[in-house]
Amino acid sequence: MAKKALIERELKREKLVAKFAKKHAELKAIADDASKSDEERGAARLALQQLPRNANPTRLRNRCEITGRPRGTFRQFGLARNKIREMAFTGDIPGVIKASW
């Protein structure tokens, strides 16, 4: 089980990313638009830098929904590899069976 503080920090980041998502997308579009002038693009980059650091979506980390484990997390299930294995053996994940060939 991950520390409660780390899980809470991740939740705080998710809220911040959601709050600034629209503004971040608009500024990013202006900064990447080659048809805009250099001054406009530079101003957009400066405005992006003024946003909170944790408002950047790349700072988010996928974590297991049950344990909070940050590594070995499968996007399809939202679970860590060891929890997928446990739940698959007990039959809690529909359609997932033990492989044998």
CSV table of N, CA, C and O in Angstrom, one decimal:
chain,number,residue,atom,x,y,z
A,1,MET,N,0.8,-1.2,0.0
A,1,MET,CA,0.0,0.0,0.0
A,1,MET,C,0.9,1.2,0.0
A,1,MET,O,1.8,1.4,0.8
A,2,ALA,N,0.6,2.1,-0.9
A,2,ALA,CA,1.4,3.4,-1.0
A,2,ALA,C,1.0,4.3,0.2
A,2,ALA,O,-0.1,4.2,0.8
A,3,LYS,N,1.9,5.2,0.5
A,3,LYS,CA,1.6,6.2,1.5
A,3,LYS,C,0.4,7.0,1.2
A,3,LYS,O,0.2,7.4,0.0
A,4,LYS,N,-0.4,7.3,2.2
A,4,LYS,CA,-1.6,8.1,2.0
A,4,LYS,C,-1.3,9.5,1.4
A,4,LYS,O,-2.0,10.0,0.6
A,5,ALA,N,-0.2,10.0,1.9
A,5,ALA,CA,0.2,11.4,1.4
A,5,ALA,C,0.5,11.4,-0.1
A,5,ALA,O,0.2,12.4,-0.8
A,6,LEU,N,1.1,10.3,-0.6
A,6,LEU,CA,1.4,10.3,-2.0
A,6,LEU,C,0.2,10.2,-2.9
A,6,LEU,O,0.0,10.8,-3.9
A,7,ILE,N,-0.8,9.4,-2.4
A,7,ILE,CA,-2.0,9.2,-3.1
A,7,ILE,C,-2.8,10.6,-3.1
A,7,ILE,O,-3.4,11.0,-4.1
A,8,GLU,N,-2.8,11.2,-1.9
A,8,GLU,CA,-3.5,12.5,-1.8
A,8,GLU,C,-2.8,13.6,-2.7
A,8,GLU,O,-3.5,14.4,-3.3
A,9,ARG,N,-1.5,13.5,-2.8
A,9,ARG,CA,-0.8,14.5,-3.7
A,9,ARG,C,-1.2,14.3,-5.1
A,9,ARG,O,-1.4,15.2,-5.9
A,10,GLU,N,-1.4,13.0,-5.5
A,10,GLU,CA,-1.8,12.7,-6.9
A,10,GLU,C,-3.2,13.2,-7.2
A,10,GLU,O,-3.5,13.7,-8.2
A,11,LEU,N,-4.1,13.0,-6.2
A,11,LEU,CA,-5.4,13.5,-6.3
A,11,LEU,C,-5.5,15.1,-6.5
A,11,LEU,O,-6.2,15.6,-7.3
A,12,LYS,N,-4.6,15.7,-5.7
A,12,LYS,CA,-4.5,17.2,-5.8
A,12,LYS,C,-4.0,17.6,-7.1
A,12,LYS,O,-4.5,18.6,-7.7
A,13,ARG,N,-3.1,16.9,-7.7
A,13,ARG,CA,-2.6,17.2,-9.0
A,13,ARG,C,-3.7,17.0,-10.1
A,13,ARG,O,-3.8,17.8,-11.0
A,14,GLU,N,-4.5,16.0,-9.9
A,14,GLU,CA,-5.5,15.7,-10.9
A,14,GLU,C,-6.6,16.9,-10.9
A,14,GLU,O,-7.0,17.3,-12.0
A,15,LYS,N,-6.9,17.4,-9.7
A,15,LYS,CA,-7.8,18.5,-9.6
A,15,LYS,C,-7.2,19.7,-10.3
A,15,LYS,O,-7.9,20.5,-11.0
A,16,LEU,N,-5.9,20.0,-10.1
A,16,LEU,CA,-5.3,21.1,-10.6
A,16,LEU,C,-5.2,21.1,-12.1
A,16,LEU,O,-5.4,22.1,-12.8
A,17,VAL,N,-4.9,19.9,-12.7
A,17,VAL,CA,-4.8,19.7,-14.1
A,17,VAL,C,-6.2,19.9,-14.7
A,17,VAL,O,-6.3,20.6,-15.7
A,18,ALA,N,-7.3,19.4,-14.1
A,18,ALA,CA,-8.6,19.6,-14.6
A,18,ALA,C,-9.0,21.1,-14.6
A,18,ALA,O,-9.6,21.6,-15.5
A,19,LYS,N,-8.6,21.8,-13.5
A,19,LYS,CA,-8.9,23.2,-13.4
A,19,LYS,C,-8.3,24.1,-14.5
A,19,LYS,O,-8.9,25.0,-15.0
A,20,PHE,N,-7.0,23.8,-14.8
A,20,PHE,CA,-6.3,24.6,-15.8
A,20,PHE,C,-6.2,24.0,-17.2
A,20,PHE,O,-5.5,24.5,-18.0
A,21,ALA,N,-7.0,22.9,-17.4
A,21,ALA,CA,-6.9,22.2,-18.7
A,21,ALA,C,-7.2,23.1,-19.9
A,21,ALA,O,-6.5,23.1,-20.9
A,22,LYS,N,-8.3,23.8,-19.8
A,22,LYS,CA,-8.7,24.7,-20.9
A,22,LYS,C,-7.7,25.8,-21.2
A,22,LYS,O,-7.3,26.0,-22.4
A,23,LYS,N,-7.3,26.4,-20.2
A,23,LYS,CA,-6.3,27.5,-20.4
A,23,LYS,C,-5.0,27.0,-20.9
A,23,LYS,O,-4.3,27.6,-21.8
A,24,HIS,N,-4.5,25.8,-20.4
A,24,HIS,CA,-3.3,25.2,-20.8
A,24,HIS,C,-3.4,24.8,-22.3
A,24,HIS,O,-2.4,25.1,-23.1
A,25,ALA,N,-4.5,24.3,-22.7
A,25,ALA,CA,-4.7,23.9,-24.1
A,25,ALA,C,-4.7,25.1,-25.0
A,25,ALA,O,-4.1,25.1,-26.1
A,26,GLU,N,-5.3,26.2,-24.6
A,26,GLU,CA,-5.4,27.4,-25.5
A,26,GLU,C,-4.0,28.0,-25.6
A,26,GLU,O,-3.5,28.3,-26.7
A,27,LEU,N,-3.2,28.1,-24.5
A,27,LEU,CA,-1.9,28.7,-24.6
A,27,LEU,C,-0.9,27.8,-25.4
A,27,LEU,O,-0.1,28.2,-26.1
A,28,LYS,N,-1.1,26.5,-25.2
A,28,LYS,CA,-0.3,25.5,-25.9
A,28,LYS,C,-0.5,25.6,-27.5
A,28,LYS,O,0.4,25.6,-28.3
A,29,ALA,N,-1.8,25.8,-27.8
A,29,ALA,CA,-2.1,25.9,-29.2
A,29,ALA,C,-1.5,27.2,-29.8
A,29,ALA,O,-1.0,27.2,-31.0
A,30,ILE,N,-1.5,28.3,-29.1
A,30,ILE,CA,-0.9,29.5,-29.6
A,30,ILE,C,0.6,29.4,-29.7
A,30,ILE,O,1.2,29.8,-30.7
A,31,ALA,N,1.2,28.8,-28.7
A,31,ALA,CA,2.6,28.6,-28.7
A,31,ALA,C,3.1,27.7,-29.8
A,31,ALA,O,4.2,27.9,-30.4
A,32,ASP,N,2.3,26.8,-30.2
A,32,ASP,CA,2.7,25.8,-31.3
A,32,ASP,C,2.3,26.3,-32.7
A,32,ASP,O,2.7,25.7,-33.7
A,33,ASP,N,1.5,27.4,-32.8
A,33,ASP,CA,1.0,27.8,-34.1
A,33,ASP,C,2.0,28.7,-34.8
A,33,ASP,O,2.4,29.7,-34.4
A,34,ALA,N,2.5,28.1,-35.9
A,34,ALA,CA,3.6,28.8,-36.7
A,34,ALA,C,3.1,30.1,-37.4
A,34,ALA,O,3.9,30.9,-37.8
A,35,SER,N,1.8,30.2,-37.6
A,35,SER,CA,1.2,31.4,-38.3
A,35,SER,C,1.2,32.6,-37.4
A,35,SER,O,1.0,33.7,-37.9
A,36,LYS,N,1.3,32.4,-36.1
A,36,LYS,CA,1.3,33.5,-35.1
A,36,LYS,C,2.7,34.2,-35.1
A,36,LYS,O,3.7,33.6,-35.5
A,37,SER,N,2.7,35.5,-34.7
A,37,SER,CA,4.0,36.2,-34.6
A,37,SER,C,4.8,35.6,-33.5
A,37,SER,O,4.3,35.0,-32.6
A,38,ASP,N,6.1,35.9,-33.6
A,38,ASP,CA,7.1,35.5,-32.5
A,38,ASP,C,6.7,36.1,-31.2
A,38,ASP,O,6.9,35.4,-30.1
A,39,GLU,N,6.2,37.3,-31.2
A,39,GLU,CA,5.9,37.9,-29.9
A,39,GLU,C,4.7,37.3,-29.2
A,39,GLU,O,4.7,37.0,-28.0
A,40,GLU,N,3.7,36.9,-30.1
A,40,GLU,CA,2.5,36.2,-29.5
A,40,GLU,C,2.9,34.8,-29.0
A,40,GLU,O,2.4,34.5,-27.9
A,41,ARG,N,3.7,34.1,-29.7
A,41,ARG,CA,4.1,32.8,-29.3
A,41,ARG,C,5.0,32.9,-28.0
A,41,ARG,O,4.8,32.1,-27.1
A,42,GLY,N,5.8,33.9,-28.0
A,42,GLY,CA,6.7,34.0,-26.8
A,42,GLY,C,5.8,34.4,-25.6
A,42,GLY,O,6.1,33.9,-24.4
A,43,ALA,N,4.8,35.2,-25.8
A,43,ALA,CA,3.9,35.6,-24.7
A,43,ALA,C,3.1,34.4,-24.2
A,43,ALA,O,2.9,34.2,-23.0
A,44,ALA,N,2.7,33.5,-25.1
A,44,ALA,CA,2.0,32.3,-24.7
A,44,ALA,C,2.9,31.4,-23.9
A,44,ALA,O,2.5,30.8,-23.0
A,45,ARG,N,4.2,31.3,-24.3
A,45,ARG,CA,5.1,30.4,-23.6
A,45,ARG,C,5.3,30.9,-22.2
A,45,ARG,O,5.4,30.2,-21.2
A,46,LEU,N,5.5,32.3,-22.1
A,46,LEU,CA,5.6,32.9,-20.7
A,46,LEU,C,4.4,32.6,-19.9
A,46,LEU,O,4.5,32.3,-18.7
A,47,ALA,N,3.2,32.7,-20.5
A,47,ALA,CA,2.0,32.5,-19.7
A,47,ALA,C,1.9,31.0,-19.3
A,47,ALA,O,1.4,30.8,-18.2
A,48,LEU,N,2.3,30.1,-20.1
A,48,LEU,CA,2.4,28.7,-19.8
A,48,LEU,C,3.3,28.5,-18.6
A,48,LEU,O,3.0,27.7,-17.7
A,49,GLN,N,4.4,29.2,-18.6
A,49,GLN,CA,5.3,29.0,-17.4
A,49,GLN,C,4.8,29.6,-16.1
A,49,GLN,O,5.2,29.2,-15.1
A,50,GLN,N,3.8,30.6,-16.3
A,50,GLN,CA,3.3,31.2,-15.1
A,50,GLN,C,2.2,30.3,-14.4
A,50,GLN,O,1.9,30.5,-13.3
A,51,LEU,N,1.7,29.3,-15.2
A,51,LEU,CA,0.7,28.4,-14.6
A,51,LEU,C,1.4,27.5,-13.5
A,51,LEU,O,2.6,27.4,-13.5
A,52,PRO,N,0.6,27.0,-12.5
A,52,PRO,CA,1.2,26.2,-11.5
A,52,PRO,C,1.9,25.0,-12.1
A,52,PRO,O,1.5,24.4,-13.1
A,53,ARG,N,3.0,24.5,-11.6
A,53,ARG,CA,3.8,23.4,-12.1
A,53,ARG,C,3.0,22.2,-12.2
A,53,ARG,O,3.0,21.4,-13.1
A,54,ASN,N,2.2,21.9,-11.1
A,54,ASN,CA,1.4,20.7,-11.1
A,54,ASN,C,0.1,20.8,-12.0
A,54,ASN,O,-0.6,19.8,-12.0
A,55,ALA,N,-0.1,21.9,-12.7
A,55,ALA,CA,-1.2,21.9,-13.6
A,55,ALA,C,-0.8,21.3,-15.0
A,55,ALA,O,-1.7,21.2,-15.8
A,56,ASN,N,0.4,20.9,-15.1
A,56,ASN,CA,0.9,20.3,-16.4
A,56,ASN,C,0.4,18.8,-16.3
A,56,ASN,O,0.8,18.1,-15.4
A,57,PRO,N,-0.3,18.3,-17.4
A,57,PRO,CA,-0.8,16.9,-17.4
A,57,PRO,C,0.3,15.9,-17.4
A,57,PRO,O,0.1,14.8,-17.0
A,58,THR,N,1.5,16.3,-17.8
A,58,THR,CA,2.6,15.3,-17.8
A,58,THR,C,3.1,14.9,-16.4
A,58,THR,O,3.8,13.9,-16.3
A,59,ARG,N,2.7,15.7,-15.4
A,59,ARG,CA,3.1,15.4,-14.1
A,59,ARG,C,2.3,14.4,-13.4
A,59,ARG,O,2.6,13.9,-12.3
A,60,LEU,N,1.2,14.0,-14.0
A,60,LEU,CA,0.3,13.0,-13.5
A,60,LEU,C,0.9,11.6,-13.6
A,60,LEU,O,1.6,11.3,-14.5
A,61,ARG,N,0.6,10.7,-12.6
A,61,ARG,CA,1.2,9.4,-12.5
A,61,ARG,C,0.0,8.4,-12.4
A,61,ARG,O,-0.9,8.6,-11.6
A,62,ASN,N,0.0,7.4,-13.3
A,62,ASN,CA,-1.0,6.4,-13.1
A,62,ASN,C,-0.7,5.5,-11.9
A,62,ASN,O,0.4,5.1,-11.7
A,63,ARG,N,-1.7,5.3,-11.1
A,63,ARG,CA,-1.6,4.5,-9.9
A,63,ARG,C,-2.7,3.5,-9.8
A,63,ARG,O,-3.8,3.7,-10.3
A,64,CYS,N,-2.4,2.4,-9.1
A,64,CYS,CA,-3.3,1.3,-8.9
A,64,CYS,C,-4.5,1.9,-8.1
A,64,CYS,O,-4.3,2.6,-7.1
A,65,GLU,N,-5.7,1.5,-8.5
A,65,GLU,CA,-6.9,2.0,-7.8
A,65,GLU,C,-7.0,1.4,-6.4
A,65,GLU,O,-7.6,2.0,-5.5
A,66,ILE,N,-6.5,0.2,-6.2
A,66,ILE,CA,-6.7,-0.4,-4.9
A,66,ILE,C,-5.5,-0.1,-4.0
A,66,ILE,O,-5.7,0.3,-2.8
A,67,THR,N,-4.3,-0.3,-4.4
A,67,THR,CA,-3.1,-0.2,-3.6
A,67,THR,C,-2.4,1.2,-3.7
A,67,THR,O,-1.7,1.5,-2.8
A,68,GLY,N,-2.6,1.8,-4.8
A,68,GLY,CA,-1.9,3.1,-5.0
A,68,GLY,C,-0.5,2.9,-5.5
A,68,GLY,O,0.3,3.9,-5.6
A,69,ARG,N,-0.1,1.7,-5.9
A,69,ARG,CA,1.2,1.4,-6.5
A,69,ARG,C,1.4,2.2,-7.8
A,69,ARG,O,0.6,2.2,-8.7
A,70,PRO,N,2.6,2.9,-7.9
A,70,PRO,CA,2.8,3.8,-9.1
A,70,PRO,C,3.4,3.0,-10.3
A,70,PRO,O,3.3,3.5,-11.4
A,71,ARG,N,3.9,1.9,-10.1
A,71,ARG,CA,4.6,1.2,-11.2
A,71,ARG,C,3.9,-0.1,-11.5
A,71,ARG,O,3.2,-0.7,-10.7
A,72,GLY,N,4.0,-0.6,-12.7
A,72,GLY,CA,3.4,-1.8,-13.1
A,72,GLY,C,1.9,-1.7,-13.2
A,72,GLY,O,1.2,-2.7,-12.9
A,73,THR,N,1.4,-0.5,-13.6
A,73,THR,CA,-0.1,-0.3,-13.6
A,73,THR,C,-0.6,-0.4,-15.0
A,73,THR,O,0.0,0.2,-15.9
A,74,PHE,N,-1.6,-1.3,-15.2
A,74,PHE,CA,-2.2,-1.5,-16.6
A,74,PHE,C,-3.3,-0.5,-16.8
A,74,PHE,O,-4.2,-0.4,-16.0
A,75,ARG,N,-3.2,0.3,-17.9
A,75,ARG,CA,-4.2,1.3,-18.2
A,75,ARG,C,-5.6,0.7,-18.3
A,75,ARG,O,-6.6,1.3,-17.9
A,76,GLN,N,-5.7,-0.4,-19.0
A,76,GLN,CA,-6.9,-1.0,-19.3
A,76,GLN,C,-7.7,-1.3,-18.0
A,76,GLN,O,-9.0,-1.2,-18.0
A,77,PHE,N,-7.1,-1.7,-17.0
A,77,PHE,CA,-7.8,-2.1,-15.8
A,77,PHE,C,-7.6,-1.0,-14.7
A,77,PHE,O,-8.4,-1.0,-13.7
A,78,GLY,N,-6.6,-0.2,-14.7
A,78,GLY,CA,-6.4,0.7,-13.7
A,78,GLY,C,-5.8,0.1,-12.4
A,78,GLY,O,-6.0,0.6,-11.3
A,79,LEU,N,-5.2,-1.1,-12.6
A,79,LEU,CA,-4.7,-1.9,-11.4
A,79,LEU,C,-3.3,-2.2,-11.6
A,79,LEU,O,-2.8,-2.3,-12.8
A,80,ALA,N,-2.6,-2.5,-10.5
A,80,ALA,CA,-1.2,-2.9,-10.6
A,80,ALA,C,-1.2,-4.4,-11.1
A,80,ALA,O,-2.2,-5.1,-10.9
A,81,ARG,N,-0.1,-4.8,-11.6
A,81,ARG,CA,0.1,-6.2,-12.2
A,81,ARG,C,-0.3,-7.3,-11.1
A,81,ARG,O,-0.9,-8.3,-11.5
A,82,ASN,N,0.2,-7.1,-9.9
A,82,ASN,CA,0.0,-8.1,-8.9
A,82,ASN,C,-1.5,-8.2,-8.5
A,82,ASN,O,-2.0,-9.3,-8.2
A,83,LYS,N,-2.2,-7.1,-8.5
A,83,LYS,CA,-3.6,-7.1,-8.2
A,83,LYS,C,-4.4,-7.7,-9.3
A,83,LYS,O,-5.5,-8.4,-9.1
A,84,ILE,N,-4.0,-7.4,-10.6
A,84,ILE,CA,-4.7,-8.0,-11.7
A,84,ILE,C,-4.6,-9.6,-11.6
A,84,ILE,O,-5.5,-10.3,-11.8
A,85,ARG,N,-3.4,-10.0,-11.2
A,85,ARG,CA,-3.2,-11.5,-11.1
A,85,ARG,C,-4.1,-12.1,-10.0
A,85,ARG,O,-4.7,-13.1,-10.2
A,86,GLU,N,-4.1,-11.4,-8.9
A,86,GLU,CA,-5.0,-11.9,-7.8
A,86,GLU,C,-6.4,-12.0,-8.2
A,86,GLU,O,-7.1,-13.0,-7.9
A,87,MET,N,-6.9,-10.9,-8.8
A,87,MET,CA,-8.3,-10.8,-9.1
A,87,MET,C,-8.7,-11.7,-10.3
A,87,MET,O,-9.8,-12.2,-10.3
A,88,ALA,N,-7.7,-11.9,-11.2
A,88,ALA,CA,-8.0,-12.9,-12.3
A,88,ALA,C,-8.1,-14.3,-11.8
A,88,ALA,O,-9.0,-15.0,-12.2
A,89,PHE,N,-7.3,-14.7,-10.8
A,89,PHE,CA,-7.3,-16.0,-10.2
A,89,PHE,C,-8.6,-16.3,-9.5
A,89,PHE,O,-9.2,-17.4,-9.5
A,90,THR,N,-9.1,-15.2,-8.8
A,90,THR,CA,-10.4,-15.4,-8.1
A,90,THR,C,-11.6,-15.2,-9.0
A,90,THR,O,-12.7,-15.4,-8.5
A,91,GLY,N,-11.4,-14.7,-10.2
A,91,GLY,CA,-12.5,-14.6,-11.2
A,91,GLY,C,-13.2,-13.3,-11.0
A,91,GLY,O,-14.4,-13.1,-11.5
A,92,ASP,N,-12.6,-12.3,-10.5
A,92,ASP,CA,-13.2,-11.0,-10.3
A,92,ASP,C,-13.2,-10.1,-11.5
A,92,ASP,O,-13.9,-9.1,-11.6
A,93,ILE,N,-12.3,-10.4,-12.5
A,93,ILE,CA,-12.2,-9.7,-13.7
A,93,ILE,C,-12.8,-10.5,-14.9
A,93,ILE,O,-12.3,-11.5,-15.2
A,94,PRO,N,-14.0,-10.1,-15.4
A,94,PRO,CA,-14.6,-10.9,-16.4
A,94,PRO,C,-13.8,-11.0,-17.7
A,94,PRO,O,-13.2,-10.1,-18.2
A,95,GLY,N,-13.7,-12.2,-18.2
A,95,GLY,CA,-13.0,-12.5,-19.5
A,95,GLY,C,-11.5,-12.7,-19.3
A,95,GLY,O,-10.9,-13.0,-20.3
A,96,VAL,N,-11.0,-12.6,-18.1
A,96,VAL,CA,-9.5,-12.8,-18.0
A,96,VAL,C,-9.3,-14.1,-17.3
A,96,VAL,O,-9.9,-14.4,-16.3
A,97,ILE,N,-8.5,-15.0,-18.0
A,97,ILE,CA,-8.2,-16.3,-17.5
A,97,ILE,C,-6.7,-16.5,-17.5
A,97,ILE,O,-6.0,-15.8,-18.2
A,98,LYS,N,-6.3,-17.5,-16.8
A,98,LYS,CA,-4.9,-17.9,-16.8
A,98,LYS,C,-4.5,-18.4,-18.1
A,98,LYS,O,-5.2,-19.3,-18.7
A,99,ALA,N,-3.4,-17.9,-18.6
A,99,ALA,CA,-2.9,-18.4,-20.0
A,99,ALA,C,-2.3,-19.8,-19.9
A,99,ALA,O,-1.6,-20.1,-18.9
A,100,SER,N,-2.5,-20.6,-20.9
A,100,SER,CA,-1.8,-21.9,-21.0
A,100,SER,C,-1.7,-22.2,-22.4
A,100,SER,O,-2.7,-22.1,-23.2
A,101,TRP,N,-0.5,-22.6,-22.8
A,101,TRP,CA,-0.3,-23.0,-24.2
A,101,TRP,C,0.7,-24.1,-24.3
A,101,TRP,O,1.4,-24.5,-23.4
